[in-house]
């Protein structure tokens, strides 16, 4: 077993095992609460993974997790939102391929935190912001940011929160949007020269265990009331935004 775990990636076997367990737990959190697992996962991976591999590997694991969640909730997907989000994803991916740059440390985190907190506690977004054009812009912006910082889930979910009324629609539509968004990372980082081959064993193991966590989380989701789900959803988004706010302030301070 130790030899098998060691062979999964360039990381030690014990670290690989820990990441596999984290994948299952964070997938269950996202499926049950609607958001949070992706950011928690990238925070854990950042502690043990080389910087060059962090965002590409995280993106592939999240692709598998979101595809599994989409498959389990496909009946509740808002297809009109997906149809508008998809062109934005293409635009954002093209921009990320040609403009893969970083803003000053901390600025991205502060911008995302501000948007999420506004979406949770501020007045509703204007109706035109939730229409076709607004959704295209949201898709392009979050896809581009995702290629820079890895976890754009809180920003996407904050937008989906405004456009969907029911918990299952929120989770299903969010999962479909994120599946498409993470799929672009195969091309963005492939063109950038990242070699996924060395990480395939760990990727498959994390995706498989992540699906188990997703299945458990979806079962829990069906038993949550709309009121309780909304409270958990807003609470988790707020905590993640405050975490991003603190990270942004720390990075700006040097």
PDB file of N, CA, C and O in Angstrom, residues 151-218:
ATOM      1  N   UNK A 151      -9.139  29.227  -7.296  1.00  0.00           N
ATOM      2  CA  UNK A 151     -10.472  28.965  -6.735  1.00  0.00           C
ATOM      3  C   UNK A 151     -11.375  30.174  -6.909  1.00  0.00           C
ATOM      4  O   UNK A 151     -11.357  31.094  -6.111  1.00  0.00           O
ATOM      5  N   UNK A 152     -12.160  30.171  -7.986  1.00  0.00           N
ATOM      6  CA  UNK A 152     -13.121  31.249  -8.214  1.00  0.00           C
ATOM      7  C   UNK A 152     -14.516  30.857  -7.749  1.00  0.00           C
ATOM      8  O   UNK A 152     -15.473  31.602  -7.951  1.00  0.00           O
ATOM      9  N   UNK A 153     -14.643  29.686  -7.116  1.00  0.00           N
ATOM     10  CA  UNK A 153     -15.944  29.173  -6.696  1.00  0.00           C
ATOM     11  C   UNK A 153     -16.794  30.148  -5.898  1.00  0.00           C
ATOM     12  O   UNK A 153     -17.984  30.308  -6.196  1.00  0.00           O
ATOM     13  N   UNK A 154     -16.225  30.826  -4.879  1.00  0.00           N
ATOM     14  CA  UNK A 154     -17.055  31.775  -4.121  1.00  0.00           C
ATOM     15  C   UNK A 154     -17.660  32.871  -4.985  1.00  0.00           C
ATOM     16  O   UNK A 154     -18.801  33.282  -4.768  1.00  0.00           O
ATOM     17  N   UNK A 155     -16.919  33.335  -5.981  1.00  0.00           N
ATOM     18  CA  UNK A 155     -17.428  34.391  -6.852  1.00  0.00           C
ATOM     19  C   UNK A 155     -18.546  33.857  -7.759  1.00  0.00           C
ATOM     20  O   UNK A 155     -19.577  34.510  -7.939  1.00  0.00           O
ATOM     21  N   UNK A 156     -18.342  32.664  -8.334  1.00  0.00           N
ATOM     22  CA  UNK A 156     -19.372  32.064  -9.179  1.00  0.00           C
ATOM     23  C   UNK A 156     -20.624  31.757  -8.371  1.00  0.00           C
ATOM     24  O   UNK A 156     -21.751  32.045  -8.793  1.00  0.00           O
ATOM     25  N   UNK A 157     -20.439  31.191  -7.181  1.00  0.00           N
ATOM     26  CA  UNK A 157     -21.591  30.821  -6.367  1.00  0.00           C
ATOM     27  C   UNK A 157     -22.347  32.047  -5.876  1.00  0.00           C
ATOM     28  O   UNK A 157     -23.577  32.018  -5.735  1.00  0.00           O
ATOM     29  N   UNK A 158     -21.627  33.151  -5.618  1.00  0.00           N
ATOM     30  CA  UNK A 158     -22.301  34.380  -5.210  1.00  0.00           C
ATOM     31  C   UNK A 158     -23.194  34.894  -6.339  1.00  0.00           C
ATOM     32  O   UNK A 158     -24.297  35.401  -6.094  1.00  0.00           O
ATOM     33  N   UNK A 159     -22.730  34.753  -7.585  1.00  0.00           N
ATOM     34  CA  UNK A 159     -23.543  35.159  -8.731  1.00  0.00           C
ATOM     35  C   UNK A 159     -24.738  34.211  -8.888  1.00  0.00           C
ATOM     36  O   UNK A 159     -25.877  34.662  -9.089  1.00  0.00           O
ATOM     37  N   UNK A 160     -24.493  32.903  -8.799  1.00  0.00           N
ATOM     38  CA  UNK A 160     -25.567  31.921  -8.954  1.00  0.00           C
ATOM     39  C   UNK A 160     -26.609  32.097  -7.849  1.00  0.00           C
ATOM     40  O   UNK A 160     -27.816  31.929  -8.069  1.00  0.00           O
ATOM     41  N   UNK A 161     -26.158  32.470  -6.651  1.00  0.00           N
ATOM     42  CA  UNK A 161     -27.070  32.691  -5.534  1.00  0.00           C
ATOM     43  C   UNK A 161     -28.137  33.723  -5.887  1.00  0.00           C
ATOM     44  O   UNK A 161     -29.299  33.596  -5.501  1.00  0.00           O
ATOM     45  N   UNK A 162     -27.737  34.747  -6.636  1.00  0.00           N
ATOM     46  CA  UNK A 162     -28.668  35.818  -6.998  1.00  0.00           C
ATOM     47  C   UNK A 162     -29.633  35.380  -8.100  1.00  0.00           C
ATOM     48  O   UNK A 162     -30.742  35.904  -8.206  1.00  0.00           O
ATOM     49  N   UNK A 163     -29.215  34.441  -8.952  1.00  0.00           N
ATOM     50  CA  UNK A 163     -30.015  34.094 -10.121  1.00  0.00           C
ATOM     51  C   UNK A 163     -30.899  32.866  -9.932  1.00  0.00           C
ATOM     52  O   UNK A 163     -31.791  32.620 -10.745  1.00  0.00           O
ATOM     53  N   UNK A 164     -30.667  32.090  -8.865  1.00  0.00           N
ATOM     54  CA  UNK A 164     -31.451  30.870  -8.643  1.00  0.00           C
ATOM     55  C   UNK A 164     -32.178  30.949  -7.297  1.00  0.00           C
ATOM     56  O   UNK A 164     -31.607  31.367  -6.296  1.00  0.00           O
ATOM     57  N   UNK A 165     -33.420  30.486  -7.284  1.00  0.00           N
ATOM     58  CA  UNK A 165     -34.243  30.636  -6.083  1.00  0.00           C
ATOM     59  C   UNK A 165     -34.155  29.435  -5.139  1.00  0.00           C
ATOM     60  O   UNK A 165     -34.339  29.590  -3.937  1.00  0.00           O
ATOM     61  N   UNK A 166     -33.877  28.231  -5.671  1.00  0.00           N
ATOM     62  CA  UNK A 166     -33.965  27.020  -4.855  1.00  0.00           C
ATOM     63  C   UNK A 166     -32.607  26.340  -4.727  1.00  0.00           C
ATOM     64  O   UNK A 166     -31.759  26.426  -5.621  1.00  0.00           O
ATOM     65  N   UNK A 167     -32.438  25.630  -3.604  1.00  0.00           N
ATOM     66  CA  UNK A 167     -31.132  25.083  -3.253  1.00  0.00           C
ATOM     67  C   UNK A 167     -30.607  24.096  -4.299  1.00  0.00           C
ATOM     68  O   UNK A 167     -29.430  24.125  -4.666  1.00  0.00           O
ATOM     69  N   UNK A 168     -31.449  23.200  -4.794  1.00  0.00           N
ATOM     70  CA  UNK A 168     -30.992  22.215  -5.765  1.00  0.00           C
ATOM     71  C   UNK A 168     -30.615  22.868  -7.086  1.00  0.00           C
ATOM     72  O   UNK A 168     -29.661  22.454  -7.743  1.00  0.00           O
ATOM     73  N   UNK A 169     -31.354  23.895  -7.482  1.00  0.00           N
ATOM     74  CA  UNK A 169     -30.998  24.642  -8.697  1.00  0.00           C
ATOM     75  C   UNK A 169     -29.661  25.361  -8.520  1.00  0.00           C
ATOM     76  O   UNK A 169     -28.856  25.436  -9.453  1.00  0.00           O
ATOM     77  N   UNK A 170     -29.443  25.908  -7.322  1.00  0.00           N
ATOM     78  CA  UNK A 170     -28.179  26.601  -7.048  1.00  0.00           C
ATOM     79  C   UNK A 170     -27.002  25.646  -7.163  1.00  0.00           C
ATOM     80  O   UNK A 170     -26.001  25.934  -7.839  1.00  0.00           O
ATOM     81  N   UNK A 171     -27.094  24.489  -6.510  1.00  0.00           N
ATOM     82  CA  UNK A 171     -25.988  23.528  -6.509  1.00  0.00           C
ATOM     83  C   UNK A 171     -25.765  22.956  -7.902  1.00  0.00           C
ATOM     84  O   UNK A 171     -24.627  22.852  -8.373  1.00  0.00           O
ATOM     85  N   UNK A 172     -26.843  22.579  -8.597  1.00  0.00           N
ATOM     86  CA  UNK A 172     -26.720  21.960  -9.915  1.00  0.00           C
ATOM     87  C   UNK A 172     -26.150  22.939 -10.938  1.00  0.00           C
ATOM     88  O   UNK A 172     -25.230  22.600 -11.704  1.00  0.00           O
ATOM     89  N   UNK A 173     -26.669  24.171 -10.967  1.00  0.00           N
ATOM     90  CA  UNK A 173     -26.209  25.161 -11.938  1.00  0.00           C
ATOM     91  C   UNK A 173     -24.777  25.592 -11.639  1.00  0.00           C
ATOM     92  O   UNK A 173     -23.951  25.739 -12.549  1.00  0.00           O
ATOM     93  N   UNK A 174     -24.463  25.784 -10.364  1.00  0.00           N
ATOM     94  CA  UNK A 174     -23.098  26.108  -9.961  1.00  0.00           C
ATOM     95  C   UNK A 174     -22.131  25.007 -10.397  1.00  0.00           C
ATOM     96  O   UNK A 174     -21.057  25.287 -10.945  1.00  0.00           O
ATOM     97  N   UNK A 175     -22.498  23.752 -10.186  1.00  0.00           N
ATOM     98  CA  UNK A 175     -21.625  22.629 -10.536  1.00  0.00           C
ATOM     99  C   UNK A 175     -21.381  22.565 -12.034  1.00  0.00           C
ATOM    100  O   UNK A 175     -20.248  22.312 -12.484  1.00  0.00           O
ATOM    101  N   UNK A 176     -22.428  22.789 -12.825  1.00  0.00           N
ATOM    102  CA  UNK A 176     -22.270  22.765 -14.278  1.00  0.00           C
ATOM    103  C   UNK A 176     -21.365  23.901 -14.753  1.00  0.00           C
ATOM    104  O   UNK A 176     -20.492  23.701 -15.612  1.00  0.00           O
ATOM    105  N   UNK A 177     -21.565  25.098 -14.200  1.00  0.00           N
ATOM    106  CA  UNK A 177     -20.710  26.237 -14.558  1.00  0.00           C
ATOM    107  C   UNK A 177     -19.251  25.958 -14.214  1.00  0.00           C
ATOM    108  O   UNK A 177     -18.336  26.217 -15.017  1.00  0.00           O
ATOM    109  N   UNK A 178     -19.005  25.421 -13.025  1.00  0.00           N
ATOM    110  CA  UNK A 178     -17.640  25.157 -12.598  1.00  0.00           C
ATOM    111  C   UNK A 178     -17.001  24.029 -13.397  1.00  0.00           C
ATOM    112  O   UNK A 178     -15.794  24.025 -13.639  1.00  0.00           O
ATOM    113  N   UNK A 179     -17.801  23.034 -13.817  1.00  0.00           N
ATOM    114  CA  UNK A 179     -17.269  21.956 -14.653  1.00  0.00           C
ATOM    115  C   UNK A 179     -16.709  22.525 -15.949  1.00  0.00           C
ATOM    116  O   UNK A 179     -15.590  22.200 -16.378  1.00  0.00           O
ATOM    117  N   UNK A 180     -17.484  23.379 -16.591  1.00  0.00           N
ATOM    118  CA  UNK A 180     -17.045  23.995 -17.847  1.00  0.00           C
ATOM    119  C   UNK A 180     -15.828  24.887 -17.621  1.00  0.00           C
ATOM    120  O   UNK A 180     -14.884  24.902 -18.423  1.00  0.00           O
ATOM    121  N   UNK A 181     -15.830  25.609 -16.513  1.00  0.00           N
ATOM    122  CA  UNK A 181     -14.726  26.519 -16.229  1.00  0.00           C
ATOM    123  C   UNK A 181     -13.419  25.770 -15.983  1.00  0.00           C
ATOM    124  O   UNK A 181     -12.371  26.133 -16.522  1.00  0.00           O
ATOM    125  N   UNK A 182     -13.481  24.710 -15.186  1.00  0.00           N
ATOM    126  CA  UNK A 182     -12.261  23.950 -14.900  1.00  0.00           C
ATOM    127  C   UNK A 182     -11.782  23.175 -16.125  1.00  0.00           C
ATOM    128  O   UNK A 182     -10.580  22.897 -16.248  1.00  0.00           O
ATOM    129  N   UNK A 183     -12.698  22.819 -17.020  1.00  0.00           N
ATOM    130  CA  UNK A 183     -12.295  22.121 -18.241  1.00  0.00           C
ATOM    131  C   UNK A 183     -11.328  22.968 -19.064  1.00  0.00           C
ATOM    132  O   UNK A 183     -10.416  22.432 -19.712  1.00  0.00           O
ATOM    133  N   UNK A 184     -11.502  24.278 -19.039  1.00  0.00           N
ATOM    134  CA  UNK A 184     -10.620  25.147 -19.824  1.00  0.00           C
ATOM    135  C   UNK A 184      -9.171  25.088 -19.335  1.00  0.00           C
ATOM    136  O   UNK A 184      -8.247  25.371 -20.102  1.00  0.00           O
ATOM    137  N   UNK A 185      -8.970  24.693 -18.075  1.00  0.00           N
ATOM    138  CA  UNK A 185      -7.612  24.672 -17.539  1.00  0.00           C
ATOM    139  C   UNK A 185      -6.755  23.593 -18.193  1.00  0.00           C
ATOM    140  O   UNK A 185      -5.527  23.702 -18.218  1.00  0.00           O
ATOM    141  N   UNK A 186      -7.407  22.540 -18.709  1.00  0.00           N
ATOM    142  CA  UNK A 186      -6.657  21.522 -19.451  1.00  0.00           C
ATOM    143  C   UNK A 186      -5.932  22.177 -20.616  1.00  0.00           C
ATOM    144  O   UNK A 186      -4.756  21.899 -20.878  1.00  0.00           O
ATOM    145  N   UNK A 187      -6.631  23.074 -21.307  1.00  0.00           N
ATOM    146  CA  UNK A 187      -6.052  23.731 -22.479  1.00  0.00           C
ATOM    147  C   UNK A 187      -5.112  24.866 -22.079  1.00  0.00           C
ATOM    148  O   UNK A 187      -4.017  25.004 -22.649  1.00  0.00           O
ATOM    149  N   UNK A 188      -5.533  25.673 -21.094  1.00  0.00           N
ATOM    150  CA  UNK A 188      -4.718  26.819 -20.692  1.00  0.00           C
ATOM    151  C   UNK A 188      -3.349  26.367 -20.192  1.00  0.00           C
ATOM    152  O   UNK A 188      -2.305  26.857 -20.646  1.00  0.00           O
ATOM    153  N   UNK A 189      -3.332  25.399 -19.264  1.00  0.00           N
ATOM    154  CA  UNK A 189      -2.055  24.978 -18.685  1.00  0.00           C
ATOM    155  C   UNK A 189      -1.333  23.974 -19.569  1.00  0.00           C
ATOM    156  O   UNK A 189      -0.111  23.841 -19.496  1.00  0.00           O
ATOM    157  N   UNK A 190      -2.089  23.264 -20.420  1.00  0.00           N
ATOM    158  CA  UNK A 190      -1.444  22.408 -21.409  1.00  0.00           C
ATOM    159  C   UNK A 190      -0.639  23.242 -22.392  1.00  0.00           C
ATOM    160  O   UNK A 190       0.517  22.928 -22.705  1.00  0.00           O
ATOM    161  N   UNK A 191      -1.232  24.337 -22.869  1.00  0.00           N
ATOM    162  CA  UNK A 191      -0.519  25.238 -23.774  1.00  0.00           C
ATOM    163  C   UNK A 191       0.646  25.924 -23.074  1.00  0.00           C
ATOM    164  O   UNK A 191       1.642  26.277 -23.705  1.00  0.00           O
ATOM    165  N   UNK A 192       0.501  26.110 -21.764  1.00  0.00           N
ATOM    166  CA  UNK A 192       1.583  26.748 -20.999  1.00  0.00           C
ATOM    167  C   UNK A 192       2.725  25.781 -20.701  1.00  0.00           C
ATOM    168  O   UNK A 192       3.750  26.175 -20.149  1.00  0.00           O
ATOM    169  N   UNK A 193       2.534  24.489 -21.046  1.00  0.00           N
ATOM    170  CA  UNK A 193       3.615  23.525 -20.903  1.00  0.00           C
ATOM    171  C   UNK A 193       3.578  22.666 -19.652  1.00  0.00           C
ATOM    172  O   UNK A 193       4.531  21.924 -19.386  1.00  0.00           O
ATOM    173  N   UNK A 194       2.484  22.737 -18.859  1.00  0.00           N
ATOM    174  CA  UNK A 194       2.438  21.917 -17.645  1.00  0.00           C
ATOM    175  C   UNK A 194       2.233  20.451 -18.016  1.00  0.00           C
ATOM    176  O   UNK A 194       1.392  20.115 -18.859  1.00  0.00           O
ATOM    177  N   UNK A 195       2.990  19.559 -17.374  1.00  0.00           N
ATOM    178  CA  UNK A 195       2.907  18.116 -17.640  1.00  0.00           C
ATOM    179  C   UNK A 195       2.002  17.455 -16.605  1.00  0.00           C
ATOM    180  O   UNK A 195       2.392  17.288 -15.445  1.00  0.00           O
ATOM    181  N   UNK A 196       0.789  17.091 -17.023  1.00  0.00           N
ATOM    182  CA  UNK A 196      -0.150  16.448 -16.114  1.00  0.00           C
ATOM    183  C   UNK A 196       0.223  14.988 -15.831  1.00  0.00           C
ATOM    184  O   UNK A 196      -0.246  14.403 -14.860  1.00  0.00           O
ATOM    185  N   UNK A 197       1.062  14.389 -16.698  1.00  0.00           N
ATOM    186  CA  UNK A 197       1.337  12.958 -16.607  1.00  0.00           C
ATOM    187  C   UNK A 197       1.848  12.541 -15.235  1.00  0.00           C
ATOM    188  O   UNK A 197       1.448  11.500 -14.695  1.00  0.00           O
ATOM    189  N   UNK A 198       2.734  13.330 -14.647  1.00  0.00           N
ATOM    190  CA  UNK A 198       3.335  12.969 -13.361  1.00  0.00           C
ATOM    191  C   UNK A 198       2.317  12.922 -12.224  1.00  0.00           C
ATOM    192  O   UNK A 198       2.592  12.330 -11.169  1.00  0.00           O
ATOM    193  N   UNK A 199       1.160  13.538 -12.424  1.00  0.00           N
ATOM    194  CA  UNK A 199       0.169  13.674 -11.358  1.00  0.00           C
ATOM    195  C   UNK A 199      -1.104  12.857 -11.613  1.00  0.00           C
ATOM    196  O   UNK A 199      -2.059  12.947 -10.832  1.00  0.00           O
ATOM    197  N   UNK A 200      -1.113  12.054 -12.685  1.00  0.00           N
ATOM    198  CA  UNK A 200      -2.345  11.364 -13.078  1.00  0.00           C
ATOM    199  C   UNK A 200      -2.857  10.396 -12.013  1.00  0.00           C
ATOM    200  O   UNK A 200      -4.065  10.307 -11.764  1.00  0.00           O
ATOM    201  N   UNK A 201      -1.966   9.665 -11.362  1.00  0.00           N
ATOM    202  CA  UNK A 201      -2.386   8.708 -10.337  1.00  0.00           C
ATOM    203  C   UNK A 201      -3.107   9.402  -9.198  1.00  0.00           C
ATOM    204  O   UNK A 201      -4.192   8.972  -8.768  1.00  0.00           O
ATOM    205  N   UNK A 202      -2.521  10.481  -8.703  1.00  0.00           N
ATOM    206  CA  UNK A 202      -3.143  11.240  -7.617  1.00  0.00           C
ATOM    207  C   UNK A 202      -4.450  11.873  -8.087  1.00  0.00           C
ATOM    208  O   UNK A 202      -5.448  11.882  -7.346  1.00  0.00           O
ATOM    209  N   UNK A 203      -4.472  12.380  -9.309  1.00  0.00           N
ATOM    210  CA  UNK A 203      -5.693  12.989  -9.849  1.00  0.00           C
ATOM    211  C   UNK A 203      -6.850  11.996  -9.864  1.00  0.00           C
ATOM    212  O   UNK A 203      -7.953  12.293  -9.396  1.00  0.00           O
ATOM    213  N   UNK A 204      -6.609  10.803 -10.402  1.00  0.00           N
ATOM    214  CA  UNK A 204      -7.677   9.810 -10.495  1.00  0.00           C
ATOM    215  C   UNK A 204      -8.164   9.385  -9.110  1.00  0.00           C
ATOM    216  O   UNK A 204      -9.364   9.200  -8.882  1.00  0.00           O
ATOM    217  N   UNK A 205      -7.220   9.214  -8.161  1.00  0.00           N
ATOM    218  CA  UNK A 205      -7.601   8.796  -6.808  1.00  0.00           C
ATOM    219  C   UNK A 205      -8.417   9.878  -6.112  1.00  0.00           C
ATOM    220  O   UNK A 205      -9.426   9.589  -5.450  1.00  0.00           O
ATOM    221  N   UNK A 206      -8.015  11.139  -6.258  1.00  0.00           N
ATOM    222  CA  UNK A 206      -8.749  12.236  -5.625  1.00  0.00           C
ATOM    223  C   UNK A 206     -10.130  12.413  -6.256  1.00  0.00           C
ATOM    224  O   UNK A 206     -11.117  12.682  -5.558  1.00  0.00           O
ATOM    225  N   UNK A 207     -10.213  12.249  -7.575  1.00  0.00           N
ATOM    226  CA  UNK A 207     -11.501  12.389  -8.254  1.00  0.00           C
ATOM    227  C   UNK A 207     -12.446  11.266  -7.833  1.00  0.00           C
ATOM    228  O   UNK A 207     -13.639  11.498  -7.575  1.00  0.00           O
ATOM    229  N   UNK A 208     -11.934  10.033  -7.753  1.00  0.00           N
ATOM    230  CA  UNK A 208     -12.773   8.892  -7.364  1.00  0.00           C
ATOM    231  C   UNK A 208     -13.314   9.062  -5.949  1.00  0.00           C
ATOM    232  O   UNK A 208     -14.515   8.874  -5.694  1.00  0.00           O
ATOM    233  N   UNK A 209     -12.444   9.417  -5.010  1.00  0.00           N
ATOM    234  CA  UNK A 209     -12.896   9.609  -3.634  1.00  0.00           C
ATOM    235  C   UNK A 209     -13.754  10.866  -3.515  1.00  0.00           C
ATOM    236  O   UNK A 209     -14.663  10.927  -2.688  1.00  0.00           O
ATOM    237  N   UNK A 210     -13.472  11.852  -4.353  1.00  0.00           N
ATOM    238  CA  UNK A 210     -14.305  13.042  -4.367  1.00  0.00           C
ATOM    239  C   UNK A 210     -15.733  12.733  -4.791  1.00  0.00           C
ATOM    240  O   UNK A 210     -16.692  13.322  -4.274  1.00  0.00           O
ATOM    241  N   UNK A 211     -15.901  11.777  -5.709  1.00  0.00           N
ATOM    242  CA  UNK A 211     -17.250  11.399  -6.132  1.00  0.00           C
ATOM    243  C   UNK A 211     -18.019  10.751  -4.982  1.00  0.00           C
ATOM    244  O   UNK A 211     -19.219  10.981  -4.826  1.00  0.00           O
ATOM    245  N   UNK A 212     -17.318   9.952  -4.178  1.00  0.00           N
ATOM    246  CA  UNK A 212     -17.962   9.355  -3.001  1.00  0.00           C
ATOM    247  C   UNK A 212     -18.422  10.462  -2.052  1.00  0.00           C
ATOM    248  O   UNK A 212     -19.553  10.440  -1.540  1.00  0.00           O
ATOM    249  N   UNK A 213     -17.554  11.452  -1.829  1.00  0.00           N
ATOM    250  CA  UNK A 213     -17.934  12.573  -0.978  1.00  0.00           C
ATOM    251  C   UNK A 213     -19.099  13.358  -1.562  1.00  0.00           C
ATOM    252  O   UNK A 213     -20.008  13.781  -0.835  1.00  0.00           O
ATOM    253  N   UNK A 214     -19.109  13.524  -2.882  1.00  0.00           N
ATOM    254  CA  UNK A 214     -20.210  14.224  -3.540  1.00  0.00           C
ATOM    255  C   UNK A 214     -21.528  13.485  -3.341  1.00  0.00           C
ATOM    256  O   UNK A 214     -22.572  14.102  -3.071  1.00  0.00           O
ATOM    257  N   UNK A 215     -21.493  12.181  -3.494  1.00  0.00           N
ATOM    258  CA  UNK A 215     -22.709  11.366  -3.333  1.00  0.00           C
ATOM    259  C   UNK A 215     -23.283  11.550  -1.920  1.00  0.00           C
ATOM    260  O   UNK A 215     -24.493  11.728  -1.750  1.00  0.00           O
ATOM    261  N   UNK A 216     -22.409  11.529  -0.926  1.00  0.00           N
ATOM    262  CA  UNK A 216     -22.854  11.724   0.465  1.00  0.00           C
ATOM    263  C   UNK A 216     -23.427  13.131   0.638  1.00  0.00           C
ATOM    264  O   UNK A 216     -24.479  13.328   1.256  1.00  0.00           O
ATOM    265  N   UNK A 217     -22.732  14.133   0.083  1.00  0.00           N
ATOM    266  CA  UNK A 217     -23.188  15.513   0.219  1.00  0.00           C
ATOM    267  C   UNK A 217     -24.533  15.758  -0.446  1.00  0.00           C
ATOM    268  O   UNK A 217     -25.376  16.475   0.103  1.00  0.00           O
ATOM    269  N   UNK A 218     -24.769  15.162  -1.613  1.00  0.00           N
ATOM    270  CA  UNK A 218     -26.051  15.320  -2.302  1.00  0.00           C
ATOM    271  C   UNK A 218     -27.181  14.689  -1.494  1.00  0.00           C
ATOM    272  O   UNK A 218     -28.298  15.215  -1.433  1.00  0.00           O
TER     273      UNK A 218
END
